[in-house]
JSON list of C-alpha atoms in Angstrom, two decimals:
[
{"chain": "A", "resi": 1, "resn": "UNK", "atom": "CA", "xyz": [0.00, 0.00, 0.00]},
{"chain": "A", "resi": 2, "resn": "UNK", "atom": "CA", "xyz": [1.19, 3.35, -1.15]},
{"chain": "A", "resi": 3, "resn": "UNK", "atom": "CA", "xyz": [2.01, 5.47, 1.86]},
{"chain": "A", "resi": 4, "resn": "UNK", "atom": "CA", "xyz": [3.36, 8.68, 2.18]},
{"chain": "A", "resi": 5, "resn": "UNK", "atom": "CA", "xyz": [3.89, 11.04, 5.15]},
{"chain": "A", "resi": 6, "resn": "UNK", "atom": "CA", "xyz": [5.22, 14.58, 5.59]},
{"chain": "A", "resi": 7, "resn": "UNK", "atom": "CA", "xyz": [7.28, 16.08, 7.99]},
{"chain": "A", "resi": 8, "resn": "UNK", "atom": "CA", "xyz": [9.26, 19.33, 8.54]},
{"chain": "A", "resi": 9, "resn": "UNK", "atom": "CA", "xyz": [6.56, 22.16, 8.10]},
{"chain": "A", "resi": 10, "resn": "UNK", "atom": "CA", "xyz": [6.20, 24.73, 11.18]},
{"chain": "A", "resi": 11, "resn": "UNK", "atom": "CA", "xyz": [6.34, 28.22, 11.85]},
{"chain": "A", "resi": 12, "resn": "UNK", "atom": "CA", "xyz": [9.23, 30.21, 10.80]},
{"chain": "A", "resi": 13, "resn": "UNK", "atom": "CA", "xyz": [9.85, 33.94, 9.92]},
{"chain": "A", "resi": 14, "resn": "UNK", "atom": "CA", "xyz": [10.13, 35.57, 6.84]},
{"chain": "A", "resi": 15, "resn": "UNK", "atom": "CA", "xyz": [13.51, 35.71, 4.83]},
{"chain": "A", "resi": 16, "resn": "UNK", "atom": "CA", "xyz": [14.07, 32.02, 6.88]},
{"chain": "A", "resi": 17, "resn": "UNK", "atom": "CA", "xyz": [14.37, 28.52, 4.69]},
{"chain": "A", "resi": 18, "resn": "UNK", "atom": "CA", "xyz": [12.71, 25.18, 5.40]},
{"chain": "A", "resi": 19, "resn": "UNK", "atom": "CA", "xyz": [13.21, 21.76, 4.48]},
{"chain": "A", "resi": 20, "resn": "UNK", "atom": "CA", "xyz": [10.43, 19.62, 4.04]},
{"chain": "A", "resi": 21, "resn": "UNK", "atom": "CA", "xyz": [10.38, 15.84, 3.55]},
{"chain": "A", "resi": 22, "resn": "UNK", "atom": "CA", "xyz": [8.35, 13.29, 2.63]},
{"chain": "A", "resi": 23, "resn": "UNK", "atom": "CA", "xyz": [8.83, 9.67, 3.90]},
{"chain": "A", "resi": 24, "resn": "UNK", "atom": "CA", "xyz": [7.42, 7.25, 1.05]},
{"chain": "A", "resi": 25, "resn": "UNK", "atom": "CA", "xyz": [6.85, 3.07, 1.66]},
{"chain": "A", "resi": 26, "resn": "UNK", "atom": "CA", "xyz": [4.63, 0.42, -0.26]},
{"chain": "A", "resi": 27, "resn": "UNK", "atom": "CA", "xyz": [5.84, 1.02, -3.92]},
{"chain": "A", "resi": 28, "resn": "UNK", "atom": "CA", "xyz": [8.78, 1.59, -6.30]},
{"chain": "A", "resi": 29, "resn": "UNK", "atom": "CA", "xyz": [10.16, 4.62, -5.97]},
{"chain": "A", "resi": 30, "resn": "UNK", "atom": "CA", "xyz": [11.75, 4.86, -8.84]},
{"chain": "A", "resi": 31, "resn": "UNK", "atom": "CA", "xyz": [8.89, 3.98, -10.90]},
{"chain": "A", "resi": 32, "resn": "UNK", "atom": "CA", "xyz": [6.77, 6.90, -9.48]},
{"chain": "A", "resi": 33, "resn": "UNK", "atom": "CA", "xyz": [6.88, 10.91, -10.36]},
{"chain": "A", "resi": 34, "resn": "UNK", "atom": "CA", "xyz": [6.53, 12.59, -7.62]},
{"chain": "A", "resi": 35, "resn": "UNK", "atom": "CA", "xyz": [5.37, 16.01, -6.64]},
{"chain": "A", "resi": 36, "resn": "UNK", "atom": "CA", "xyz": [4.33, 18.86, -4.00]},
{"chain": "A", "resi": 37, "resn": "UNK", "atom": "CA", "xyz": [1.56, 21.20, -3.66]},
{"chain": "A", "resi": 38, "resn": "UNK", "atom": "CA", "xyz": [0.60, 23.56, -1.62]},
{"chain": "A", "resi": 39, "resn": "UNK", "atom": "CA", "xyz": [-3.22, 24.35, -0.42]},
{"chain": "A", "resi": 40, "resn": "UNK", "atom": "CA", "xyz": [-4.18, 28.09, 0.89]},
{"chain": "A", "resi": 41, "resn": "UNK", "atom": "CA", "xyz": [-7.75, 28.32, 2.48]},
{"chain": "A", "resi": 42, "resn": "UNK", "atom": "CA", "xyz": [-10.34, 27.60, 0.51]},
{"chain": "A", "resi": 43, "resn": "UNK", "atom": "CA", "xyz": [-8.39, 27.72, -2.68]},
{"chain": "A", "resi": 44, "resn": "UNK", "atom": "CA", "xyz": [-7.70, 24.76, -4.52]},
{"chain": "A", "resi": 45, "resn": "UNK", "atom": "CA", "xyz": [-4.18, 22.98, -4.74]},
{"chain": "A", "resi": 46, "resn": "UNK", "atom": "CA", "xyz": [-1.59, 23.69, -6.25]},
{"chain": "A", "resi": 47, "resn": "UNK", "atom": "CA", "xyz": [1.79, 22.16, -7.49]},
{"chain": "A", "resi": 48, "resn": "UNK", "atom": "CA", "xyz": [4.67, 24.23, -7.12]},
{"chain": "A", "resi": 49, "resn": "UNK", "atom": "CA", "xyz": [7.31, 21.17, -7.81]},
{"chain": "A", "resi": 50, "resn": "UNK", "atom": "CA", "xyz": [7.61, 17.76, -9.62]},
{"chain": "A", "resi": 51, "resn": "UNK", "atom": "CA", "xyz": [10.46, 15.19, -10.32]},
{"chain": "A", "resi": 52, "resn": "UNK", "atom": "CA", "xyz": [10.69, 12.77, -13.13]},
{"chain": "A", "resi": 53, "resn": "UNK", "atom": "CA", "xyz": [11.87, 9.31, -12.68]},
{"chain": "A", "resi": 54, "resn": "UNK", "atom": "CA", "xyz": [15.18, 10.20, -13.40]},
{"chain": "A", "resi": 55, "resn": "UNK", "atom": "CA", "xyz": [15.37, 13.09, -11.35]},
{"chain": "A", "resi": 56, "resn": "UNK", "atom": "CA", "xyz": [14.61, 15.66, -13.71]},
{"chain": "A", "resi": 57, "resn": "UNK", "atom": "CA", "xyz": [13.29, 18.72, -11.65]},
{"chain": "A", "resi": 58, "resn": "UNK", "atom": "CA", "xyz": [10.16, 21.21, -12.65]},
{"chain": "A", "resi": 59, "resn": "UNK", "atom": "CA", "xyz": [9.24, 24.23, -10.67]},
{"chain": "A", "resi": 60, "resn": "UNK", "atom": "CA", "xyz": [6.09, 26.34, -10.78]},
{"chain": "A", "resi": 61, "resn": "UNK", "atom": "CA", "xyz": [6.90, 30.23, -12.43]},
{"chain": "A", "resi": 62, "resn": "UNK", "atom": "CA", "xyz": [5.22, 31.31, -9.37]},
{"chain": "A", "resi": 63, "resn": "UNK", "atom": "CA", "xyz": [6.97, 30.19, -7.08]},
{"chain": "A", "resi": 64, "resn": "UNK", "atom": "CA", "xyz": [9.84, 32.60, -8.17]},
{"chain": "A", "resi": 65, "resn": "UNK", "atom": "CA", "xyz": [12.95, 30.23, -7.79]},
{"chain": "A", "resi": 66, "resn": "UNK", "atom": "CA", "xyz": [12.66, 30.13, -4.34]},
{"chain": "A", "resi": 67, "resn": "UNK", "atom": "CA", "xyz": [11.57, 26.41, -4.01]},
{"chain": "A", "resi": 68, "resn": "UNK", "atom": "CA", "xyz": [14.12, 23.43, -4.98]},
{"chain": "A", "resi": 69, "resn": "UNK", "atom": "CA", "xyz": [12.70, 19.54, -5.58]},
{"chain": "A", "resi": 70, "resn": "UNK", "atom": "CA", "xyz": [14.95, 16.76, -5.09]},
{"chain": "A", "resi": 71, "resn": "UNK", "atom": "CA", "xyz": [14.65, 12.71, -4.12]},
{"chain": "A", "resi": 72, "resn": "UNK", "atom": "CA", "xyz": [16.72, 10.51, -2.76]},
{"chain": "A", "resi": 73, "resn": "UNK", "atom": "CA", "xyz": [16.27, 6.92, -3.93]},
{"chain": "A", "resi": 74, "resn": "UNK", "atom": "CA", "xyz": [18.04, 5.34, -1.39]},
{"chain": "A", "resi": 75, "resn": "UNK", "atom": "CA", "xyz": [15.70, 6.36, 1.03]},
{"chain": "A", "resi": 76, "resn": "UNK", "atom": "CA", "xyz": [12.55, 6.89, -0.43]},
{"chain": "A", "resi": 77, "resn": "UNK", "atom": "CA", "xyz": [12.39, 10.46, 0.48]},
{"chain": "A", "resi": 78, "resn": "UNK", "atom": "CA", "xyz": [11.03, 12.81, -1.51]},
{"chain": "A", "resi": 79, "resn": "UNK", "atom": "CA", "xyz": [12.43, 17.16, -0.28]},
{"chain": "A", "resi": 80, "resn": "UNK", "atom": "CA", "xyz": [10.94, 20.19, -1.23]},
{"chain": "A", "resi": 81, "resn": "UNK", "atom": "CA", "xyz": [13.72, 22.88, 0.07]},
{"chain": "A", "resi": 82, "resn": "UNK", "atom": "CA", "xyz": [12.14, 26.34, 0.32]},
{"chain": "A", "resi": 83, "resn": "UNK", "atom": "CA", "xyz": [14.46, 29.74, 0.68]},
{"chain": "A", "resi": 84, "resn": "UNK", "atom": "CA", "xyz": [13.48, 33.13, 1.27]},
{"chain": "A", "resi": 85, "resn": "UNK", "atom": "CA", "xyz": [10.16, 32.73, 2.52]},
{"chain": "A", "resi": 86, "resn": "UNK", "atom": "CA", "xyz": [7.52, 34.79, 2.49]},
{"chain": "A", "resi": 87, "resn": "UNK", "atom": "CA", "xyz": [4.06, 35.29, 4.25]},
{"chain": "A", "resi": 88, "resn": "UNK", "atom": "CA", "xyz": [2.24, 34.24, 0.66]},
{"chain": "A", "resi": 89, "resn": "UNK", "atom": "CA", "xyz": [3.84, 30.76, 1.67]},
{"chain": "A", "resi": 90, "resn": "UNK", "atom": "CA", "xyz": [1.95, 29.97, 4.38]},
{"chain": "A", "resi": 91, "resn": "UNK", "atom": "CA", "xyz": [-0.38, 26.94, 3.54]},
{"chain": "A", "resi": 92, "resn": "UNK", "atom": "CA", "xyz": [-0.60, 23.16, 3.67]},
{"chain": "A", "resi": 93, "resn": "UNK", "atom": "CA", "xyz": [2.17, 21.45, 1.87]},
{"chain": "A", "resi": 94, "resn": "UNK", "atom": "CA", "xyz": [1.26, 18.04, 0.43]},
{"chain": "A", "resi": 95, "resn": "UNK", "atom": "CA", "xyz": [3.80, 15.53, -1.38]},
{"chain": "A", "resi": 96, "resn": "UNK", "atom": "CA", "xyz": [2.00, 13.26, -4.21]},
{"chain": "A", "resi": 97, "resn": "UNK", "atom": "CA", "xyz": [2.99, 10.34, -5.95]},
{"chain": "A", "resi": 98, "resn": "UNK", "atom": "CA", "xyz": [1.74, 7.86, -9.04]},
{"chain": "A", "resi": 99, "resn": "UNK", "atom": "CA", "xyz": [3.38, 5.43, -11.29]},
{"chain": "A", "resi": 100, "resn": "UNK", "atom": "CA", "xyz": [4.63, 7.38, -14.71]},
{"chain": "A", "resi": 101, "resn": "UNK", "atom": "CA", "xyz": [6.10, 6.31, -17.95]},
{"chain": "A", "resi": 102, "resn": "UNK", "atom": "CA", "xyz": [8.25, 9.62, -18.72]},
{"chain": "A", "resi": 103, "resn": "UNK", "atom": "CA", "xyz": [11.36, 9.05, -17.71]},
{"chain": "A", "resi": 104, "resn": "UNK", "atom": "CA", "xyz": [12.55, 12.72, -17.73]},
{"chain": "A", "resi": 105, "resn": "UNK", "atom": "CA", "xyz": [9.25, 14.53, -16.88]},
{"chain": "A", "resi": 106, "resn": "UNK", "atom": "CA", "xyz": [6.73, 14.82, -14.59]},
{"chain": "A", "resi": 107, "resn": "UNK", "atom": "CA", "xyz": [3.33, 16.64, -14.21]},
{"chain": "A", "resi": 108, "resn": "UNK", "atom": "CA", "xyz": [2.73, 19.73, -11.70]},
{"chain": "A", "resi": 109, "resn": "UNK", "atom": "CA", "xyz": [-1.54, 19.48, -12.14]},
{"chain": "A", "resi": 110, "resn": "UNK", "atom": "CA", "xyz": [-2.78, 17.34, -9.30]},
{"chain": "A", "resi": 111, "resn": "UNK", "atom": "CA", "xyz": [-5.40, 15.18, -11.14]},
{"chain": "A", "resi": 112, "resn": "UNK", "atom": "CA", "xyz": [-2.29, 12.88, -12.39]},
{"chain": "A", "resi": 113, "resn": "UNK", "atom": "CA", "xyz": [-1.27, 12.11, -8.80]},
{"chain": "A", "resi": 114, "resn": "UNK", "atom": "CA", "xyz": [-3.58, 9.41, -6.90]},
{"chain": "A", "resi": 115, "resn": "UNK", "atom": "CA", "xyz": [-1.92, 8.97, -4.03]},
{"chain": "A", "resi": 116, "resn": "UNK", "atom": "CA", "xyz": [-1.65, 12.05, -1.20]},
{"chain": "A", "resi": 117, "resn": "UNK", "atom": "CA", "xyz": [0.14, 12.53, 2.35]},
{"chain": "A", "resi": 118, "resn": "UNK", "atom": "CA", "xyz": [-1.66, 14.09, 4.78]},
{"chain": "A", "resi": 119, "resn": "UNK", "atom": "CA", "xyz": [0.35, 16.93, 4.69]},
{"chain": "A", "resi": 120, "resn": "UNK", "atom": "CA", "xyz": [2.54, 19.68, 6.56]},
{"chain": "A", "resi": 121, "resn": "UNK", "atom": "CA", "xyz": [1.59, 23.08, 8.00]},
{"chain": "A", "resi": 122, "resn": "UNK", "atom": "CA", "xyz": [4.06, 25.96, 7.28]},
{"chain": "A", "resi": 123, "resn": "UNK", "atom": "CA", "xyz": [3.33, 29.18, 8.85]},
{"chain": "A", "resi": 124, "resn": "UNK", "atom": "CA", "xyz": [5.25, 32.20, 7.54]},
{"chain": "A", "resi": 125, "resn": "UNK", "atom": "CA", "xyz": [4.97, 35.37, 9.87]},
{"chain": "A", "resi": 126, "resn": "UNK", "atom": "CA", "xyz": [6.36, 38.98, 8.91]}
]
């Protein structure tokens, strides 16, 4: 069973950098793209990163070049580093996951992904 949890969100100020993680079990990693959103208040989600099979990174425009994707294989682990943050941050985080074919790409709209964490608070104050 595909399982994925999130860790690492909290409350932090402005200008500060986090680290989130996401801890994955019950499929191949490898085999999976993976992504994160994010989720303001009664807005819908959405993706700010994805990585392809093979690594291959993709970042939302809007997120300004502030957020960096990366995976390590070895440990199942799916990061989403953020730098500079900013109050416009401040929202659930979720990490997402589903079997792809593309070896060097991976999709940033959430209807691909079918299997969600629970997600991660992060609370930016000024």
């Amino acid at each position: 069973q595909v399982h994925l949890a999130e860790s690492g969100g909290g409350s932090i100020e402005a200008g500060g950098s986090l680290t989130l993680s996401c801890a994955t079990s019950g499929f191949s990693f490898t085999l999976y793209c993976m992504a994160w959103f994010r989720q303001f208040p009664e807005k819908q989600r959405e993706g700010v990163a994805a990585i392809a099979r093979d690594g291959t990174p993709r970042h939302s425009s809007s997120v300004g070049g502030r957020f960096t994707i990366s995976k390590d294989n070895a440990k199942n682990t799916l990061y989403l580093q953020i730098d500079n943050l900013e109050p416009g941050d401040t929202a659930m985080y979720y990490c997402a996951a589903n079997p792809c074919d593309w070896l060097n790409w991976a999709p940033l709209g959430p209807d691909f992904y079918h299997s969600w964490g629970q997600g991660t608070p992060v609370t930016v104050s000024s």
